[in-house]
Short mmCIF file of C-alpha atoms in Angstrom, two decimals:
data_model
loop_
_atom_site.label_atom_id
_atom_site.label_comp_id
_atom_site.label_asym_id
_atom_site.label_seq_id
_atom_site.Cartn_x
_atom_site.Cartn_y
_atom_site.Cartn_z
CA UNK A 76 11.90 -9.65 -21.00
CA UNK A 77 10.30 -7.19 -19.07
CA UNK A 78 9.33 -3.83 -20.82
CA UNK A 79 11.04 -0.98 -19.30
CA UNK A 80 8.37 1.38 -19.73
CA UNK A 81 5.88 -0.97 -18.11
CA UNK A 82 7.82 -1.08 -14.99
CA UNK A 83 8.43 3.00 -15.10
CA UNK A 84 4.93 2.81 -15.24
CA UNK A 85 4.29 0.40 -12.44
CA UNK A 86 7.15 2.44 -10.30
CA UNK A 87 5.35 5.84 -10.75
CA UNK A 88 2.25 4.24 -9.96
CA UNK A 89 3.30 3.17 -6.70
CA UNK A 90 5.10 6.09 -5.84
CA UNK A 91 2.49 8.45 -6.64
CA UNK A 92 -0.43 6.22 -5.17
CA UNK A 93 -2.48 7.05 -7.77
CA UNK A 94 -2.62 6.76 -12.15
CA UNK A 95 -3.73 10.39 -12.23
CA UNK A 96 -0.33 11.61 -10.42
CA UNK A 97 1.69 9.02 -12.12
CA UNK A 98 0.43 10.19 -15.52
CA UNK A 99 1.65 13.30 -14.65
CA UNK A 100 4.97 12.53 -13.50
CA UNK A 101 5.45 10.57 -16.75
CA UNK A 102 3.62 13.23 -18.90
CA UNK A 103 1.19 10.40 -19.90
CA UNK A 104 -2.31 10.07 -20.25
CA UNK A 105 -4.16 8.08 -17.42
CA UNK A 106 -5.29 5.69 -20.11
CA UNK A 107 -1.77 4.90 -21.60
CA UNK A 108 -0.57 4.23 -18.07
CA UNK A 109 -3.63 2.29 -17.40
CA UNK A 110 -2.91 0.17 -20.57
CA UNK A 111 1.08 -0.68 -19.70
CA UNK A 112 0.01 -1.75 -16.49
CA UNK A 113 -2.85 -4.13 -17.68
CA UNK A 114 -0.16 -5.28 -20.33
CA UNK A 115 2.31 -6.07 -17.55
CA UNK A 116 -0.10 -7.83 -15.52
CA UNK A 117 -1.34 -10.08 -18.24
CA UNK A 118 2.09 -10.56 -19.28
CA UNK A 119 2.77 -12.12 -16.03
CA UNK A 120 -0.56 -13.63 -15.05
CA UNK A 121 -0.62 -11.76 -11.77
CA UNK A 122 -2.30 -8.57 -10.09
CA UNK A 123 0.33 -6.06 -9.44
CA UNK A 124 -1.79 -3.53 -7.69
CA UNK A 125 -4.66 -3.14 -5.25
CA UNK A 126 -6.85 -0.63 -6.98
CA UNK A 127 -8.44 2.02 -4.60
CA UNK A 128 -8.54 5.28 -3.16
CA UNK A 129 -4.73 5.12 -2.66
CA UNK A 130 -3.33 2.49 -4.86
CA UNK A 131 -0.88 0.21 -3.47
CA UNK A 132 1.35 -2.66 -4.85
CA UNK A 133 0.63 -6.54 -4.24
CA UNK A 134 3.13 -9.04 -2.87
CA UNK A 135 4.24 -9.71 -6.20
CA UNK A 136 4.21 -5.83 -7.34
CA UNK A 137 6.27 -5.23 -4.51
CA UNK A 138 8.80 -7.53 -5.86
CA UNK A 139 8.50 -6.45 -9.31
CA UNK A 140 8.88 -2.92 -7.79
CA UNK A 141 12.31 -3.74 -6.27
CA UNK A 142 13.54 -5.28 -9.04
CA UNK A 143 12.62 -2.21 -11.36
CA UNK A 144 14.34 0.09 -8.73
CA UNK A 145 17.33 -2.15 -8.91
CA UNK A 146 17.69 -1.99 -12.72
CA UNK A 147 17.07 1.90 -12.64
CA UNK A 148 19.78 2.30 -10.43
CA UNK A 149 22.23 -0.18 -12.36
CA UNK A 150 21.52 1.53 -15.73
CA UNK A 151 22.40 5.05 -14.18
CA UNK A 152 25.54 3.93 -12.53
CA UNK A 153 26.47 2.55 -16.01
CA UNK A 154 25.59 5.61 -17.47
CA UNK A 155 27.69 7.86 -15.13
CA UNK A 156 30.68 5.13 -16.02
CA UNK A 157 30.54 6.09 -19.48
CA UNK A 158 30.41 9.53 -19.12
CA UNK A 159 33.02 9.58 -16.51
CA UNK A 160 35.13 7.85 -19.32
CA UNK A 161 34.42 10.52 -21.63
CA UNK A 162 34.92 14.12 -20.35
CA UNK A 163 32.86 15.63 -23.01
CA UNK A 164 29.73 13.79 -21.88
CA UNK A 165 30.15 14.68 -17.82
CA UNK A 166 28.11 17.60 -18.47
CA UNK A 167 25.23 15.83 -19.60
CA UNK A 168 25.49 12.88 -16.86
CA UNK A 169 21.81 12.74 -15.70
CA UNK A 170 20.73 13.12 -11.84
CA UNK A 171 19.05 9.79 -10.85
CA UNK A 172 17.00 9.42 -7.61
CA UNK A 173 17.35 7.28 -4.62
CA UNK A 174 14.50 6.79 -2.08
CA UNK A 175 14.78 5.97 1.71
CA UNK A 176 12.60 6.02 4.66
CA UNK A 177 13.98 7.92 7.58
CA UNK A 178 12.43 9.41 10.96
CA UNK A 179 12.22 12.93 11.28
CA UNK A 180 14.45 12.98 13.93
CA UNK A 181 17.60 11.73 12.16
CA UNK A 182 17.06 13.77 8.67
CA UNK A 183 18.27 16.97 10.25
CA UNK A 184 20.56 15.95 12.62
CA UNK A 185 22.68 13.66 11.14
CA UNK A 186 21.35 11.68 8.10
CA UNK A 187 21.34 14.92 5.62
CA UNK A 188 24.60 16.75 6.94
CA UNK A 189 26.35 13.10 6.31
CA UNK A 190 25.14 12.16 3.06
CA UNK A 191 25.26 15.76 1.61
CA UNK A 192 28.64 15.74 0.24
CA UNK A 193 27.84 12.10 -1.68
CA UNK A 194 24.64 13.34 -3.22
CA UNK A 195 26.58 16.51 -4.54
CA UNK A 196 29.53 14.61 -5.96
CA UNK A 197 27.65 11.72 -7.76
CA UNK A 198 24.72 13.44 -8.75
CA UNK A 199 21.95 11.85 -6.55
CA UNK A 200 18.79 12.90 -6.10
CA UNK A 201 17.26 11.88 -2.47
CA UNK A 202 13.51 11.09 -2.21
CA UNK A 203 12.99 10.84 1.86
CA UNK A 204 10.17 9.17 3.38
CA UNK A 205 9.45 10.48 6.35
CA UNK A 206 7.81 7.95 9.08
CA UNK A 207 8.45 7.05 12.54
CA UNK A 208 11.56 4.84 13.12
CA UNK A 209 9.04 2.26 14.25
CA UNK A 210 7.29 2.13 10.67
CA UNK A 211 10.17 3.28 8.49
CA UNK A 212 10.48 -0.62 7.53
CA UNK A 213 7.41 -0.82 6.16
CA UNK A 214 8.41 1.13 2.80
CA UNK A 215 11.48 -0.88 2.38
CA UNK A 216 9.36 -4.34 2.76
CA UNK A 217 6.96 -2.61 -0.21
CA UNK A 218 9.67 -2.08 -2.28
CA UNK A 219 9.19 1.71 -2.28
CA UNK A 220 12.66 2.56 -1.07
CA UNK A 221 15.80 1.47 -1.36
CA UNK A 222 16.96 1.62 2.50
CA UNK A 223 15.71 2.75 5.54
CA UNK A 224 16.69 3.99 9.19
CA UNK A 225 14.51 1.64 11.51
CA UNK A 226 14.45 0.50 15.05
CA UNK A 227 14.07 -3.30 14.04
CA UNK A 228 17.29 -5.26 14.31
CA UNK A 229 16.40 -8.25 12.08
CA UNK A 230 16.80 -8.03 8.33
CA UNK A 231 13.99 -9.16 6.12
CA UNK A 232 14.99 -11.68 3.57
CA UNK A 233 17.34 -10.01 0.64
CA UNK A 234 18.08 -7.58 2.79
CA UNK A 235 20.83 -6.34 5.72
CA UNK A 236 20.84 -4.51 8.85
CA UNK A 237 23.48 -2.87 10.03
CA UNK A 238 23.56 -1.06 13.42
CA UNK A 239 24.18 2.67 13.27
CA UNK A 240 24.12 3.54 16.93
CA UNK A 241 21.59 5.35 19.75
CA UNK A 242 19.52 8.10 19.47
CA UNK A 243 18.86 9.23 23.19
CA UNK A 244 15.90 11.18 24.12
CA UNK A 245 15.25 13.40 27.10
CA UNK A 246 11.88 14.85 28.75
CA UNK A 247 12.12 18.46 28.53
CA UNK A 248 9.98 21.44 28.98
CA UNK A 249 10.13 25.38 29.66
CA UNK A 250 10.95 26.28 33.17
CA UNK A 251 7.74 27.31 33.95
CA UNK A 252 6.13 23.64 32.75
CA UNK A 253 9.06 22.33 34.68
CA UNK A 254 7.91 24.42 37.87
CA UNK A 255 4.23 23.39 37.60
CA UNK A 256 5.38 19.88 37.39
CA UNK A 257 7.51 19.64 40.30
CA UNK A 258 6.29 18.58 44.10
CA UNK A 259 6.36 21.42 46.83
CA UNK A 260 9.69 19.43 48.01
CA UNK A 261 11.08 20.35 44.26
CA UNK A 262 11.27 16.76 42.77
CA UNK A 263 9.14 16.17 39.50
CA UNK A 264 5.52 14.53 40.22
CA UNK A 265 4.32 12.26 37.62
CA UNK A 266 1.11 13.32 38.90
CA UNK A 267 1.76 17.06 38.36
CA UNK A 268 3.21 16.23 35.04
CA UNK A 269 0.26 14.31 33.48
CA UNK A 270 -2.07 17.09 34.08
CA UNK A 271 0.28 19.11 31.54
CA UNK A 272 -0.13 18.17 28.08
CA UNK A 273 2.53 16.13 26.17
CA UNK A 274 3.60 17.83 22.93
CA UNK A 275 3.87 14.58 20.58
CA UNK A 276 5.21 14.39 16.93
CA UNK A 277 2.50 12.30 15.63
CA UNK A 278 0.25 9.36 16.68
CA UNK A 279 2.94 6.67 15.73
CA UNK A 280 5.31 8.48 18.56
CA UNK A 281 5.26 6.43 21.38
CA UNK A 282 8.51 7.62 23.10
CA UNK A 283 6.69 9.59 26.24
CA UNK A 284 4.76 6.45 27.00
CA UNK A 285 8.11 4.70 26.74
CA UNK A 286 9.57 7.27 29.28
CA UNK A 287 6.62 7.06 31.78
CA UNK A 288 7.13 3.00 31.89
CA UNK A 289 10.59 3.05 31.97
CA UNK A 290 11.12 5.82 34.71
CA UNK A 291 7.72 5.77 36.64
CA UNK A 292 6.37 2.33 35.70
CA UNK A 293 3.29 3.73 34.36
CA UNK A 294 1.52 1.67 31.48
CA UNK A 295 -0.94 3.28 29.40
CA UNK A 296 -1.24 6.52 31.12
CA UNK A 297 -3.95 8.95 30.18
CA UNK A 298 -2.83 12.63 29.67
CA UNK A 299 -3.71 15.60 27.53
CA UNK A 300 -1.68 15.53 24.23
CA UNK A 301 -0.88 18.23 21.37
CA UNK A 302 0.34 16.91 17.92
CA UNK A 303 2.68 18.60 16.17
CA UNK A 304 4.07 16.40 12.89
CA UNK A 305 6.75 18.51 11.92
CA UNK A 306 10.04 19.17 13.65
CA UNK A 307 9.88 22.93 13.74
CA UNK A 308 6.50 23.07 14.96
CA UNK A 309 6.88 20.25 17.43
CA UNK A 310 10.06 22.36 18.97
CA UNK A 311 7.88 25.87 18.71
CA UNK A 312 5.17 24.04 20.86
CA UNK A 313 7.78 23.10 23.72
CA UNK A 314 9.19 26.63 23.42
CA UNK A 315 5.72 28.35 23.64
CA UNK A 316 4.90 26.30 27.09
CA UNK A 317 2.10 24.32 25.58
CA UNK A 318 3.75 21.02 27.05
CA UNK A 319 6.51 18.72 27.79
CA UNK A 320 8.09 16.44 25.34
CA UNK A 321 10.77 13.86 24.44
CA UNK A 322 13.53 15.48 22.41
CA UNK A 323 16.85 13.99 21.26
CA UNK A 324 20.06 14.88 22.76
CA UNK A 325 21.52 16.10 19.70
CA UNK A 326 18.70 18.91 19.16
CA UNK A 327 19.22 19.87 22.23
CA UNK A 328 23.02 20.23 21.74
CA UNK A 329 22.53 21.93 18.73
CA UNK A 330 19.76 24.63 20.32
CA UNK A 331 22.11 24.90 23.49
CA UNK A 332 22.63 28.59 22.65
CA UNK A 333 19.38 29.79 21.77
CA UNK A 334 17.13 32.19 23.48
CA UNK A 335 14.42 29.63 24.53
CA UNK A 336 15.95 27.54 27.52
CA UNK A 337 14.42 23.97 28.22
CA UNK A 338 14.79 22.16 31.34
CA UNK A 339 15.37 18.58 31.73
CA UNK A 340 12.63 17.43 33.86
CA UNK A 341 14.53 13.89 35.17
CA UNK A 342 17.96 14.74 34.85
CA UNK A 343 20.05 11.78 34.02
CA UNK A 344 16.99 10.00 32.87
CA UNK A 345 16.65 9.36 29.04
CA UNK A 346 14.80 6.84 26.40
CA UNK A 347 17.60 5.01 24.25
CA UNK A 348 16.37 4.08 20.64
CA UNK A 349 18.59 1.81 18.77
CA UNK A 350 18.96 2.63 14.95
CA UNK A 351 19.61 0.28 12.24
CA UNK A 352 20.53 0.84 8.42
CA UNK A 353 18.57 -1.87 6.28
CA UNK A 354 19.51 -1.90 2.73
CA UNK A 355 19.45 -4.59 -0.08
CA UNK A 356 21.87 -7.05 0.31
CA UNK A 357 23.09 -6.86 -3.40
CA UNK A 358 23.28 -3.12 -4.01
CA UNK A 359 23.97 -0.95 -7.38
CA UNK A 360 27.06 0.94 -6.86
CA UNK A 361 25.22 4.52 -5.98
CA UNK A 362 23.67 2.68 -3.41
CA UNK A 363 26.39 1.13 -2.00
CA UNK A 364 28.14 4.68 -1.85
CA UNK A 365 25.04 5.85 0.07
CA UNK A 366 25.05 3.09 2.58
CA UNK A 367 28.55 3.56 3.14
CA UNK A 368 27.80 7.50 3.72
CA UNK A 369 24.99 6.41 6.14
CA UNK A 370 27.50 4.42 8.40
CA UNK A 371 30.10 7.13 8.01
CA UNK A 372 27.40 10.11 9.17
CA UNK A 373 25.72 7.80 12.31
CA UNK A 374 29.52 6.71 13.56
CA UNK A 375 30.41 10.31 13.65
CA UNK A 376 26.95 11.32 15.32
CA UNK A 377 25.51 8.57 17.34
CA UNK A 378 27.02 6.64 20.33
CA UNK A 379 27.23 2.95 19.91
CA UNK A 380 25.18 0.77 22.21
CA UNK A 381 26.19 0.54 25.46
CA UNK A 382 29.03 3.16 25.09
CA UNK A 383 27.10 5.57 27.24
CA UNK A 384 25.67 4.82 30.82
CA UNK A 385 21.85 3.80 30.49
CA UNK A 386 19.45 5.73 32.73
CA UNK A 387 18.35 3.01 35.14
CA UNK A 388 14.65 2.10 35.42
CA UNK A 389 12.96 3.83 38.02
CA UNK A 390 14.84 6.85 38.43
CA UNK A 391 12.07 8.65 40.28
CA UNK A 392 9.75 6.89 42.71
CA UNK A 393 6.58 6.32 40.80
CA UNK A 394 3.88 8.84 41.72
CA UNK A 395 0.56 7.64 40.21
CA UNK A 396 -2.05 9.79 39.32
#
């Protein structure tokens, strides 16, 4: 039998990435947390954690962490079911947490609006891990989250990958930056475009490179770059004319009536990113409900792959710098 207090300590250390932070979250001493983890490792005969500047789970620790999260959710579902059968207990029903990994562009545009009613109705707390859509899958693989929005189509063992739809990104800039990027004939010049900085969300973001490869045939292009790893800062940098950037069509629709106009540098050309919801194949009830809410939110906001016309590769003639 696994000691639930030891599993709780394991989950806290992995989530907080340090023994000190885990101890604070559990209102325990660092020594107490360390003893619980050592006892768990001794009982299983395996190392569960890699100790270092940032603590991380071993392969065995990841498997055990995923199990611990399932147990926590199943117990929370059971307590909610008992409280639902006894009205006098409903007010005492505890909130419980679901950890998910989602790309920043999806969080505010469709993910949170779509799942918010479920969170309020079922008293669920959402612990959102923000990462690039090409890297969110790592958090599910490590056992740190119960689901993720990812670009990977292949599900890992014990999980399912369900298509959500496609997010399309357009290359935009202020009218002033757009004008500087055009040739005397009025067409966008990639040579002039790359003389101006790109505004990029973070160093994992490769959308601008995909845009240049898809529509201009350029690979590993060199150009100046601003990094702004927050949605509001990213959009503000483009609005201020600091450079050009790849912005989701959903965001452009949302801000259509704002005071700062943006120009689509290559009208009709976009970068399409297909998204998938990865989750456990056998989920506790609360996780199942979240999965259904995520799928419904995506169905309402995102076109399915192939339902919209893809921009043709080479929509503009290459103008290499």
